[in-house]
Amino acid sequence: MTKRKRSVALLMSFILVATSFGGFLGASGAGAQDRETLVFGINAADIGNLDPHYASATQDRAIVDMVFNGLVRFVPGTVSELEPDIAAEMPTATENEDGTQTWTVALRDDVMCQPSSETEAYQLTSADVVFSLQKAASDDTSNYASAYAGWTVEAVDDQTIEITVETPVSDALFLPTIANYSGGFIICQQPFEALGADGFITNPVGTGPFMFQEYTPQNSVVLAANDDYFRGAPALSGVEVRFIADGTTRELALQSGELHVAAGLPEAQWADRVSEQEGVVVDVFGVGEVLFLNINTTIEPFDDPLVREAIMLAISREGHIALSGAPVGEAVYSPVPAQLMEGGLTEEEATEADVNYEQDTARAMELLAEAGYEDGFEIDLVTSEMDSYRLNYEVLADELRQIGVTVNLEVVQHAAMHELIRQDENALTFYVAYRPNADVYLSQFFTEEGGVTNFSKYDVSDLVEEARATTDSAEQAELWKQANINLQQDFAGYGILLVNQVYARQDTVDYGHELNAVINLYPGIDETTSISGD
Amino acid sequence: MAQASIAGAGSAGQNGAPNISLVSQRTRAWRTFRRNKSALFGLGMIVLVIAIAVLAPLLAPYDPIVQDTVNRLERPSSEHWLGLDHFGRDVLSRIIYGTQVALIIGIASVALGGVLGTAMGIVAGYFGGRISSLIMRVVDILLSFPDLITGLLVVAVLGTGMTKLIIAIGLTIAPRFARIAYGPTLSVKEKEFVEAARALGQRTRIILSRHILPNVAGELLVLASLWTAQAIRLEASLSFVGLGVQPPTPTWGQMIRDGTVYLTNFPLLAIAPGVALLFTVFAFNLVGDGLRDVLDPKSK
């Protein structure tokens, strides 16, 4: 063998050995490689804010839900049951002699704060929880501070905290505020302080089953599996959330297999049609966002109850529901939806209370004539360009046209509409929202406490305060129902419909739980979510 | 423009005298135009579009804004030839009424942009100096933006609505007219008849309107016909992005935008108004090309 041949043989041997090692190393990592990354097409152009205490848009809520935990959590796929999350067990309350109430929360000892670009992973302690709840309670660092007003949060030891509230509240009001939603998401102190509030907007660090990995503006957010997750390593290697604002594009991407999960159109026809495609499953589930009408009771001519009643009688719930179609759209009979929470009115209760207004155009015109508007009148309204608003405003404009009221509709950007309606630009304001309980719906939209979002300038504070003061859930629900009756009797607000969530997925995707309702407005992707082999 | 020309010179009449006939420049232009089959076809299409717009209340089978949400997205039938849209409104009726909006905006915005731009171009060309520099630099800046961007900027400032849209598109178009009017004005102002008019003490306004304008009008007319098509397309584009005429007024751009949501299952909702838009824009382009061949053959 010549020297040159020996060299070649040596090189070949080295390549063979290296290849064998490569194969071996590859095999050792097969556990991780076998897992797939779930690609999720969401109906948005970009993120807003991934600090969970500010996250309010659907895409933001979905992402932070995968990254963070609450002290307790809604049982996956439901909104009616809560279970411990970071808490070791469900918190208990004790009434204090000074009239306050203290909730004691014991923490799990195996919860790890995820590593970040600036910090190492470390065990979550009560100091992190106290920091997070104090952040959630501050107007300077949270959008949800009002829910935590009057709270004192203290660490008893490394694994126990105490929350003292000025006025005793029921489980139904307290537990959702420490659940995996809005201000209830727990932020680890060290990464937040290291990244800063601005850094956290695009680089969230929590304790959940997935860790933030990469953000490409107007394109995607990539999350990686958190194998140190306290409930066990996720079945997925990660989740890629792609921002695809166009419904047709999402549908085609799902058909081609580019997406595993896609946000659908909130229409029954779409759900029926797409579910007929081979290998695709469409899920229709809660929580539905409620569309309700607010009539400004202080602006002419709506300061006249006859005019407000005429508006109510011009509206056809069926006409609005038809935009979505059942089961995507469901009727609600008060701004608080009885299907989703205590305190809302069922059809029977609304009918019994005489606040279930059926469309009656002739009677509406009589009422307008009685109020001195036999020739109708003209109003200017602004609407968001988002379909959930624009389509309903256009239907409203047609309904009002039938009773002689001309609506000059101006379509503006979504953020502009929110700004304008808070300046009382609209005498008739549609609002589309989900809120976790009746107290939030009523206080935000129908009390002075609601401030600029009290679009009707109607006040049911007495009933809301009374409901807060009682720890008897049944009595509380009755008080909320009475508030709903009052505001509809005085034609200040009117529940019209709720629109459920519609998502399509490849039939290989298993969310790991039944889908009845998810508070964060997406199917709920966690450590149990998996993709089976194609 | 009533200058006469001698046609048929050299051919002998029955009495042996030359057969001389006076043919106006306008008649000669029309004859040239008439020989252009494409242009003539385009003119026929425009007449049809105008007829549809004028006769919309008679032609449309239904009120274009009346909703029937319960029967929304109903497929084409003998009752609704093009089906019902997502509000249950008759699509055919909305396309027919949409013709009115397209023509009003197309013609009015070109008229506005034409008058404004032509005035700017002629004034800049005639006076020269600092006035010319100022006007033409503004024109250059405006021309550096794509039409849609300029339209979006103006709409963002003025707001939405038909009148504001006409102003927005008119302002988008105006620099084109200014640029076209400027060049010929520079050469026409040096002609003897303009100098004669000045020597006779005619007012500047008279010189500009009676001596300069008629001599640059040909190219402007070509531009107007071509830009009517562009204005209609621009209106559709602005409506498509939600900044056009406000609902429930039927516009083709808005209809295409709404129809794209149902592109996979009910493509007719987007395609039908798209065809109407294509037909109208094509018609104006054909006529514009024909006019260019007649009035401005050098730029062909």
PDB file of N, CA and C in Angstrom, chain A residues 315-385:
ATOM      1  N   ILE A 315     -84.338  45.339  16.546  1.00  0.00           N
ATOM      2  CA  ILE A 315     -83.267  44.334  16.423  1.00  0.00           C
ATOM      3  C   ILE A 315     -83.834  42.919  16.347  1.00  0.00           C
ATOM      4  N   SER A 316     -83.272  42.152  15.430  1.00  0.00           N
ATOM      5  CA  SER A 316     -83.615  40.736  15.323  1.00  0.00           C
ATOM      6  C   SER A 316     -82.400  39.917  15.736  1.00  0.00           C
ATOM      7  N   ARG A 317     -82.532  39.215  16.866  1.00  0.00           N
ATOM      8  CA  ARG A 317     -81.413  38.341  17.288  1.00  0.00           C
ATOM      9  C   ARG A 317     -81.088  37.341  16.192  1.00  0.00           C
ATOM     10  N   GLU A 318     -82.162  36.799  15.588  1.00  0.00           N
ATOM     11  CA  GLU A 318     -81.966  35.762  14.562  1.00  0.00           C
ATOM     12  C   GLU A 318     -81.146  36.315  13.397  1.00  0.00           C
ATOM     13  N   GLY A 319     -81.413  37.565  13.043  1.00  0.00           N
ATOM     14  CA  GLY A 319     -80.688  38.191  11.939  1.00  0.00           C
ATOM     15  C   GLY A 319     -79.192  38.274  12.216  1.00  0.00           C
ATOM     16  N   HIS A 320     -78.858  38.578  13.463  1.00  0.00           N
ATOM     17  CA  HIS A 320     -77.435  38.663  13.837  1.00  0.00           C
ATOM     18  C   HIS A 320     -76.826  37.269  13.964  1.00  0.00           C
ATOM     19  N   ILE A 321     -77.582  36.351  14.560  1.00  0.00           N
ATOM     20  CA  ILE A 321     -77.056  34.986  14.744  1.00  0.00           C
ATOM     21  C   ILE A 321     -76.809  34.337  13.387  1.00  0.00           C
ATOM     22  N   ALA A 322     -77.665  34.685  12.403  1.00  0.00           N
ATOM     23  CA  ALA A 322     -77.524  34.085  11.062  1.00  0.00           C
ATOM     24  C   ALA A 322     -76.159  34.385  10.440  1.00  0.00           C
ATOM     25  N   LEU A 323     -75.519  35.473  10.873  1.00  0.00           N
ATOM     26  CA  LEU A 323     -74.187  35.784  10.339  1.00  0.00           C
ATOM     27  C   LEU A 323     -73.193  34.673  10.679  1.00  0.00           C
ATOM     28  N   SER A 324     -73.399  34.023  11.813  1.00  0.00           N
ATOM     29  CA  SER A 324     -72.523  32.915  12.205  1.00  0.00           C
ATOM     30  C   SER A 324     -73.197  31.568  11.988  1.00  0.00           C
ATOM     31  N   GLY A 325     -74.468  31.503  12.301  1.00  0.00           N
ATOM     32  CA  GLY A 325     -75.202  30.245  12.180  1.00  0.00           C
ATOM     33  C   GLY A 325     -74.936  29.356  13.374  1.00  0.00           C
ATOM     34  N   ALA A 326     -75.946  28.613  13.802  1.00  0.00           N
ATOM     35  CA  ALA A 326     -75.768  27.678  14.915  1.00  0.00           C
ATOM     36  C   ALA A 326     -74.921  26.503  14.438  1.00  0.00           C
ATOM     37  N   PRO A 327     -74.084  25.907  15.267  1.00  0.00           N
ATOM     38  CA  PRO A 327     -73.883  26.187  16.696  1.00  0.00           C
ATOM     39  C   PRO A 327     -72.790  27.228  16.968  1.00  0.00           C
ATOM     40  N   VAL A 328     -72.249  27.837  15.926  1.00  0.00           N
ATOM     41  CA  VAL A 328     -71.187  28.826  16.171  1.00  0.00           C
ATOM     42  C   VAL A 328     -71.779  30.044  16.885  1.00  0.00           C
ATOM     43  N   GLY A 329     -72.930  30.501  16.422  1.00  0.00           N
ATOM     44  CA  GLY A 329     -73.599  31.620  17.072  1.00  0.00           C
ATOM     45  C   GLY A 329     -74.725  31.103  17.952  1.00  0.00           C
ATOM     46  N   GLU A 330     -74.822  31.640  19.153  1.00  0.00           N
ATOM     47  CA  GLU A 330     -75.899  31.237  20.076  1.00  0.00           C
ATOM     48  C   GLU A 330     -76.528  32.504  20.638  1.00  0.00           C
ATOM     49  N   ALA A 331     -77.838  32.453  20.878  1.00  0.00           N
ATOM     50  CA  ALA A 331     -78.504  33.619  21.446  1.00  0.00           C
ATOM     51  C   ALA A 331     -78.127  33.788  22.906  1.00  0.00           C
ATOM     52  N   VAL A 332     -77.975  35.036  23.333  1.00  0.00           N
ATOM     53  CA  VAL A 332     -77.866  35.335  24.766  1.00  0.00           C
ATOM     54  C   VAL A 332     -78.997  36.302  25.092  1.00  0.00           C
ATOM     55  N   TYR A 333     -79.445  36.271  26.300  1.00  0.00           N
ATOM     56  CA  TYR A 333     -80.614  37.069  26.666  1.00  0.00           C
ATOM     57  C   TYR A 333     -80.280  38.150  27.689  1.00  0.00           C
ATOM     58  N   SER A 334     -78.982  38.364  27.882  1.00  0.00           N
ATOM     59  CA  SER A 334     -78.512  39.473  28.722  1.00  0.00           C
ATOM     60  C   SER A 334     -77.033  39.655  28.401  1.00  0.00           C
ATOM     61  N   PRO A 335     -76.470  40.812  28.712  1.00  0.00           N
ATOM     62  CA  PRO A 335     -75.032  40.990  28.430  1.00  0.00           C
ATOM     63  C   PRO A 335     -74.178  39.933  29.120  1.00  0.00           C
ATOM     64  N   VAL A 336     -74.589  39.461  30.296  1.00  0.00           N
ATOM     65  CA  VAL A 336     -73.879  38.355  30.945  1.00  0.00           C
ATOM     66  C   VAL A 336     -74.468  37.054  30.371  1.00  0.00           C
ATOM     67  N   PRO A 337     -73.633  36.216  29.756  1.00  0.00           N
ATOM     68  CA  PRO A 337     -74.177  35.028  29.090  1.00  0.00           C
ATOM     69  C   PRO A 337     -74.475  33.890  30.080  1.00  0.00           C
ATOM     70  N   ALA A 338     -75.739  33.515  30.149  1.00  0.00           N
ATOM     71  CA  ALA A 338     -76.142  32.473  31.114  1.00  0.00           C
ATOM     72  C   ALA A 338     -75.493  31.131  30.795  1.00  0.00           C
ATOM     73  N   GLN A 339     -75.149  30.899  29.515  1.00  0.00           N
ATOM     74  CA  GLN A 339     -74.536  29.610  29.137  1.00  0.00           C
ATOM     75  C   GLN A 339     -73.170  29.418  29.778  1.00  0.00           C
ATOM     76  N   LEU A 340     -72.496  30.529  30.041  1.00  0.00           N
ATOM     77  CA  LEU A 340     -71.098  30.428  30.438  1.00  0.00           C
ATOM     78  C   LEU A 340     -70.851  30.693  31.909  1.00  0.00           C
ATOM     79  N   MET A 341     -71.798  31.376  32.555  1.00  0.00           N
ATOM     80  CA  MET A 341     -71.507  31.766  33.944  1.00  0.00           C
ATOM     81  C   MET A 341     -72.788  32.075  34.707  1.00  0.00           C
ATOM     82  N   GLU A 342     -72.635  32.093  36.025  1.00  0.00           N
ATOM     83  CA  GLU A 342     -73.750  32.473  36.882  1.00  0.00           C
ATOM     84  C   GLU A 342     -74.051  33.957  36.696  1.00  0.00           C
ATOM     85  N   GLY A 343     -75.328  34.298  36.833  1.00  0.00           N
ATOM     86  CA  GLY A 343     -75.690  35.701  36.814  1.00  0.00           C
ATOM     87  C   GLY A 343     -76.285  36.182  35.507  1.00  0.00           C
ATOM     88  N   GLY A 344     -76.232  35.348  34.463  1.00  0.00           N
ATOM     89  CA  GLY A 344     -76.854  35.718  33.195  1.00  0.00           C
ATOM     90  C   GLY A 344     -78.306  35.236  33.155  1.00  0.00           C
ATOM     91  N   LEU A 345     -79.069  35.784  32.218  1.00  0.00           N
ATOM     92  CA  LEU A 345     -80.481  35.411  32.106  1.00  0.00           C
ATOM     93  C   LEU A 345     -80.664  34.355  31.024  1.00  0.00           C
ATOM     94  N   THR A 346     -81.406  33.311  31.349  1.00  0.00           N
ATOM     95  CA  THR A 346     -81.792  32.349  30.321  1.00  0.00           C
ATOM     96  C   THR A 346     -82.958  32.933  29.543  1.00  0.00           C
ATOM     97  N   GLU A 347     -83.344  32.276  28.448  1.00  0.00           N
ATOM     98  CA  GLU A 347     -84.469  32.775  27.647  1.00  0.00           C
ATOM     99  C   GLU A 347     -85.729  32.855  28.504  1.00  0.00           C
ATOM    100  N   GLU A 348     -85.952  31.806  29.318  1.00  0.00           N
ATOM    101  CA  GLU A 348     -87.151  31.776  30.163  1.00  0.00           C
ATOM    102  C   GLU A 348     -87.130  32.923  31.170  1.00  0.00           C
ATOM    103  N   GLU A 349     -85.964  33.124  31.781  1.00  0.00           N
ATOM    104  CA  GLU A 349     -85.876  34.185  32.799  1.00  0.00           C
ATOM    105  C   GLU A 349     -86.066  35.567  32.164  1.00  0.00           C
ATOM    106  N   ALA A 350     -85.495  35.748  30.989  1.00  0.00           N
ATOM    107  CA  ALA A 350     -85.650  37.047  30.315  1.00  0.00           C
ATOM    108  C   ALA A 350     -87.101  37.273  29.910  1.00  0.00           C
ATOM    109  N   THR A 351     -87.736  36.210  29.418  1.00  0.00           N
ATOM    110  CA  THR A 351     -89.137  36.336  29.003  1.00  0.00           C
ATOM    111  C   THR A 351     -90.010  36.631  30.209  1.00  0.00           C
ATOM    112  N   GLU A 352     -89.729  35.914  31.294  1.00  0.00           N
ATOM    113  CA  GLU A 352     -90.524  36.112  32.512  1.00  0.00           C
ATOM    114  C   GLU A 352     -90.381  37.537  33.038  1.00  0.00           C
ATOM    115  N   ALA A 353     -89.183  38.074  32.929  1.00  0.00           N
ATOM    116  CA  ALA A 353     -88.936  39.441  33.411  1.00  0.00           C
ATOM    117  C   ALA A 353     -89.357  40.498  32.380  1.00  0.00           C
ATOM    118  N   ASP A 354     -89.876  40.027  31.255  1.00  0.00           N
ATOM    119  CA  ASP A 354     -90.341  40.938  30.201  1.00  0.00           C
ATOM    120  C   ASP A 354     -89.200  41.757  29.585  1.00  0.00           C
ATOM    121  N   VAL A 355     -88.031  41.138  29.483  1.00  0.00           N
ATOM    122  CA  VAL A 355     -86.910  41.850  28.855  1.00  0.00           C
ATOM    123  C   VAL A 355     -86.343  41.062  27.665  1.00  0.00           C
ATOM    124  N   ASN A 356     -87.141  40.129  27.146  1.00  0.00           N
ATOM    125  CA  ASN A 356     -86.740  39.401  25.940  1.00  0.00           C
ATOM    126  C   ASN A 356     -87.492  40.027  24.765  1.00  0.00           C
ATOM    127  N   TYR A 357     -86.896  41.034  24.156  1.00  0.00           N
ATOM    128  CA  TYR A 357     -87.602  41.824  23.135  1.00  0.00           C
ATOM    129  C   TYR A 357     -87.522  41.135  21.774  1.00  0.00           C
ATOM    130  N   GLU A 358     -88.689  40.834  21.234  1.00  0.00           N
ATOM    131  CA  GLU A 358     -88.751  40.252  19.888  1.00  0.00           C
ATOM    132  C   GLU A 358     -88.816  41.399  18.883  1.00  0.00           C
ATOM    133  N   GLN A 359     -88.297  41.161  17.686  1.00  0.00           N
ATOM    134  CA  GLN A 359     -88.336  42.229  16.668  1.00  0.00           C
ATOM    135  C   GLN A 359     -89.780  42.571  16.316  1.00  0.00           C
ATOM    136  N   ASP A 360     -90.118  43.848  16.388  1.00  0.00           N
ATOM    137  CA  ASP A 360     -91.471  44.318  16.078  1.00  0.00           C
ATOM    138  C   ASP A 360     -91.321  45.712  15.446  1.00  0.00           C
ATOM    139  N   THR A 361     -91.114  45.709  14.140  1.00  0.00           N
ATOM    140  CA  THR A 361     -90.824  46.956  13.426  1.00  0.00           C
ATOM    141  C   THR A 361     -91.975  47.964  13.536  1.00  0.00           C
ATOM    142  N   ALA A 362     -93.208  47.460  13.413  1.00  0.00           N
ATOM    143  CA  ALA A 362     -94.365  48.363  13.447  1.00  0.00           C
ATOM    144  C   ALA A 362     -94.451  49.070  14.797  1.00  0.00           C
ATOM    145  N   ARG A 363     -94.291  48.296  15.859  1.00  0.00           N
ATOM    146  CA  ARG A 363     -94.355  48.871  17.211  1.00  0.00           C
ATOM    147  C   ARG A 363     -93.185  49.851  17.424  1.00  0.00           C
ATOM    148  N   ALA A 364     -92.047  49.510  16.901  1.00  0.00           N
ATOM    149  CA  ALA A 364     -90.880  50.399  17.033  1.00  0.00           C
ATOM    150  C   ALA A 364     -91.172  51.745  16.375  1.00  0.00           C
ATOM    151  N   MET A 365     -91.825  51.710  15.208  1.00  0.00           N
ATOM    152  CA  MET A 365     -92.124  52.972  14.511  1.00  0.00           C
ATOM    153  C   MET A 365     -93.176  53.772  15.285  1.00  0.00           C
ATOM    154  N   GLU A 366     -94.113  53.060  15.910  1.00  0.00           N
ATOM    155  CA  GLU A 366     -95.112  53.743  16.744  1.00  0.00           C
ATOM    156  C   GLU A 366     -94.428  54.463  17.903  1.00  0.00           C
ATOM    157  N   LEU A 367     -93.478  53.755  18.517  1.00  0.00           N
ATOM    158  CA  LEU A 367     -92.757  54.351  19.653  1.00  0.00           C
ATOM    159  C   LEU A 367     -91.974  55.584  19.228  1.00  0.00           C
ATOM    160  N   LEU A 368     -91.355  55.499  18.050  1.00  0.00           N
ATOM    161  CA  LEU A 368     -90.602  56.661  17.552  1.00  0.00           C
ATOM    162  C   LEU A 368     -91.543  57.838  17.310  1.00  0.00           C
ATOM    163  N   ALA A 369     -92.717  57.533  16.738  1.00  0.00           N
ATOM    164  CA  ALA A 369     -93.698  58.594  16.480  1.00  0.00           C
ATOM    165  C   ALA A 369     -94.151  59.214  17.796  1.00  0.00           C
ATOM    166  N   GLU A 370     -94.379  58.336  18.795  1.00  0.00           N
ATOM    167  CA  GLU A 370     -94.787  58.803  20.118  1.00  0.00           C
ATOM    168  C   GLU A 370     -93.720  59.717  20.728  1.00  0.00           C
ATOM    169  N   ALA A 371     -92.477  59.409  20.435  1.00  0.00           N
ATOM    170  CA  ALA A 371     -91.374  60.214  20.972  1.00  0.00           C
ATOM    171  C   ALA A 371     -91.129  61.470  20.131  1.00  0.00           C
ATOM    172  N   GLY A 372     -91.911  61.632  19.066  1.00  0.00           N
ATOM    173  CA  GLY A 372     -91.760  62.829  18.235  1.00  0.00           C
ATOM    174  C   GLY A 372     -90.854  62.636  17.037  1.00  0.00           C
ATOM    175  N   TYR A 373     -90.574  61.389  16.709  1.00  0.00           N
ATOM    176  CA  TYR A 373     -89.682  61.125  15.568  1.00  0.00           C
ATOM    177  C   TYR A 373     -90.407  60.283  14.521  1.00  0.00           C
ATOM    178  N   GLU A 374     -91.609  60.752  14.141  1.00  0.00           N
ATOM    179  CA  GLU A 374     -92.388  59.970  13.164  1.00  0.00           C
ATOM    180  C   GLU A 374     -91.665  59.856  11.812  1.00  0.00           C
ATOM    181  N   ASP A 375     -90.789  60.835  11.512  1.00  0.00           N
ATOM    182  CA  ASP A 375     -90.016  60.766  10.261  1.00  0.00           C
ATOM    183  C   ASP A 375     -88.640  60.151  10.467  1.00  0.00           C
ATOM    184  N   GLY A 376     -88.442  59.570  11.622  1.00  0.00           N
ATOM    185  CA  GLY A 376     -87.138  58.966  11.913  1.00  0.00           C
ATOM    186  C   GLY A 376     -86.082  60.016  12.183  1.00  0.00           C
ATOM    187  N   PHE A 377     -84.850  59.605  12.199  1.00  0.00           N
ATOM    188  CA  PHE A 377     -83.731  60.533  12.375  1.00  0.00           C
ATOM    189  C   PHE A 377     -82.470  59.885  11.820  1.00  0.00           C
ATOM    190  N   GLU A 378     -81.379  60.628  11.910  1.00  0.00           N
ATOM    191  CA  GLU A 378     -80.130  60.174  11.314  1.00  0.00           C
ATOM    192  C   GLU A 378     -79.061  60.122  12.406  1.00  0.00           C
ATOM    193  N   ILE A 379     -78.263  59.070  12.408  1.00  0.00           N
ATOM    194  CA  ILE A 379     -77.151  59.032  13.374  1.00  0.00           C
ATOM    195  C   ILE A 379     -75.870  58.582  12.683  1.00  0.00           C
ATOM    196  N   ASP A 380     -74.749  59.035  13.225  1.00  0.00           N
ATOM    197  CA  ASP A 380     -73.432  58.619  12.727  1.00  0.00           C
ATOM    198  C   ASP A 380     -72.862  57.586  13.684  1.00  0.00           C
ATOM    199  N   LEU A 381     -72.373  56.495  13.135  1.00  0.00           N
ATOM    200  CA  LEU A 381     -71.739  55.466  13.959  1.00  0.00           C
ATOM    201  C   LEU A 381     -70.411  55.076  13.346  1.00  0.00           C
ATOM    202  N   VAL A 382     -69.460  54.733  14.205  1.00  0.00           N
ATOM    203  CA  VAL A 382     -68.203  54.181  13.693  1.00  0.00           C
ATOM    204  C   VAL A 382     -68.152  52.695  14.031  1.00  0.00           C
ATOM    205  N   THR A 383     -67.521  51.953  13.163  1.00  0.00           N
ATOM    206  CA  THR A 383     -67.320  50.534  13.433  1.00  0.00           C
ATOM    207  C   THR A 383     -65.890  50.144  13.104  1.00  0.00           C
ATOM    208  N   SER A 384     -65.439  49.119  13.774  1.00  0.00           N
ATOM    209  CA  SER A 384     -64.122  48.546  13.453  1.00  0.00           C
ATOM    210  C   SER A 384     -64.216  47.866  12.092  1.00  0.00           C
ATOM    211  N   GLU A 385     -63.034  47.701  11.450  1.00  0.00           N
ATOM    212  CA  GLU A 385     -63.024  46.969  10.192  1.00  0.00           C
ATOM    213  C   GLU A 385     -63.119  45.462  10.433  1.00  0.00           C
TER     214      GLU A 385
END
